[in-house]
């Protein structure tokens, strides 16, 4: 079913759109009908949006806009509801928030106070939180604990849900309470308007001992239904987070005329487990960790000086890199609109502009139209000078034509033509009419007025003209051998918090190096690139001239918008100037208008600032992670960042496994953010840019991801939006206000900087794990090879880490060119399966399924194989664990070996240590191995000698009996005469001999070897036993062609070795009996 969008008064029409082009002085909280209407305000009406959005309960959208009084009238004329209007700080009023006005001792006092508050907050949040273990969604290819799923916890053989797609069901705890967030897609109706839809969705959950029911809101974008959701996370009362949520979908019934009757019929209902969102450790910082280094906001000189000083202090750990492209400059032509100060620019206005930059002489020009009172005078233009030396001014004097009474008759057009034709002054200035007018009005005579570039930054600090941009490179090994991480901030000038985040991060990394273990590991093993201020010119303009400046200062406007009143609307949005899926490729979210705050520039990568960022990544191919730091709104996002309209056709989405990596890594990063003061970035504000914010054609994160993808080294690029919503714990949502671009530094600004510097640390931790990852993923399907499935089976996979699963169903061996498990609806649903989970491999006949997983680091799992029997009895497959009650160990929570460990525990082969722990990551010692093998023999019914001879002189202790029993049976011989070496670790090759010797003793036969695919065992003295173990399926190798004979065996791996050996016995008919 489909439906159209309601009429939108913000949509463009054929009338000329109004652009006041005056300095914005106010912040308006506004409310519009939809996200489409919000985008129209920005794209077609040049309304400067703050890019903080918030959906309210009826589907309408709230946002913030920087406006003039004239633009408030325009908004009201468009039907936009204006909720509140406040004055913006002027540069003079904001001066106390910048570096130099705040003492470092004030920051130290703030830290001391906050440390006490953090301890109190930690206790409060611990009291709020209840355990809600991350659950395996019926559709997500989840990681971590999901790899060790009990079969009952994975999806059923056939997923028979018809209309409901549960995308997310998350709970979290922040500083003000417990919250629930849920997203569910309806397949019954895709109408964008909630009132026009033929369905309604609601949820129920338990809070404070009662059942709460809420209707979910419709989220639509660009004329397309996306999903239902709670508009904001809802506050859960009573201190207990719900473990499950009931979701119900109702059909709204219509009469014969198609009108809604007010009655409903239940279509479908599901019970959904919730997951803990972005879990984090304790609030606060490790003992001795240094932080809080930046006492105030920074202009571009401050941020450059900060990283320069860090380089001087830590030359052995840093490089200061001058980027190749200078900015176009903190510079403007000197300008004047010659019009009465209380008049409205129009037909009589003469715009005059210097040909030289203001600082290069333009500011020394004076213009006047002089009324001489002489009758019958011809129009004339002369050049004069006044003053001398540095105070000399060039004067452009116009004497207008007059009639017989001496009344001025020259029009603006005539004066402009005379100026531009005058050889005396046309090498000094140019003149033009106001905003395309005919210039038919008679010019005023207002006396002398000075031209000005209107730049107010102090000249002793802020140089005029093009400037260099610098980057700090941090790392113990800055030679490209380590994984690179690129953090860059202040593409948008008015985002004052962002360079503080960058400088704070850099300073933490260097000041804590050698004392803080995590910091030291990060610097030793990563190559870190930080640009604190990408947009130097715009940054200083925002600081000293126009607080709300977003773009750089480059003017591409023709005369229509080149007048002095338009000066605050010039510049290119650097985060729309990149070259992948840009406006110039037909994608949405940028503008061709030179006065739009999302102006993409005249062409891709036209701006030196964007060229610099691309240069960093291209020159350093080891960069695999990036963070584009922005404010505000509390968003955390990645590719795709743009779509085409109509149809909302996105740039290609990452594979499902890659998107799972984005989500899982994001939770690590967001958990770090929360550890400062309990700020939790909402699940609904985390995800691909287009799914949680808007379309942003030509953004930098997309450029790095897609450009790298083509070259086989994608850059996992995130975009922060610091300044999360502020919660109070009051009302239904606990929400109060957005964080803002210009928060008071000592209150909100410092806290935002600290928590998002934590977030950069989190990204570095993710990159470190990537750098050190040499382990292939382990994947597991939800189906078995010993079950006859009735009619069909839907195959899903779980993995111990995010992975892309390649598979075949025709019996051939899969490769990286084989099909992959994708998100549901990726090629069938209008949303492309946005935020959805895995689409099953649907089988309707007996099929041999072959597959392997690949993680984002490129580690490939060995090809695995399973025959799924449908309407056909499978052959008997021996399983030693059938009917064995598994023993649960508190430290065995997941991983590929978990089931096998619990099985041998249930059989009594291992009982764990005195605390009941299994210690899966520990190496197996030779004395422990003897006890494990002795218990395995007992399980198989072997009667062990009660009083064996003492075979070794170095084996006293708990395991001595088992060692001597195995020696008497001939299973072990020791390392030399009388020496067992009980404390030495068991290697993989030795393990095979332990097990093969045991099996041959039990079976009373010599086992035959067959050639394996292992290429690294020829020199092993255990060669034959390794070949036997491989043939019997006891070992699968470390890769398809390597065994790793000399590697130590961990206790978790040993569990699988023993379990597979027991499978051999079970297949031979042995009855296995648990022992104690």
CSV table of C-alpha atoms in Angstrom, one decimal, residues 152 295 574:
chain,number,residue,atom,x,y,z
A,152,UNK,CA,17.0,-22.3,21.3
A,295,UNK,CA,41.3,26.4,29.3
A,574,UNK,CA,33.7,22.1,3.2
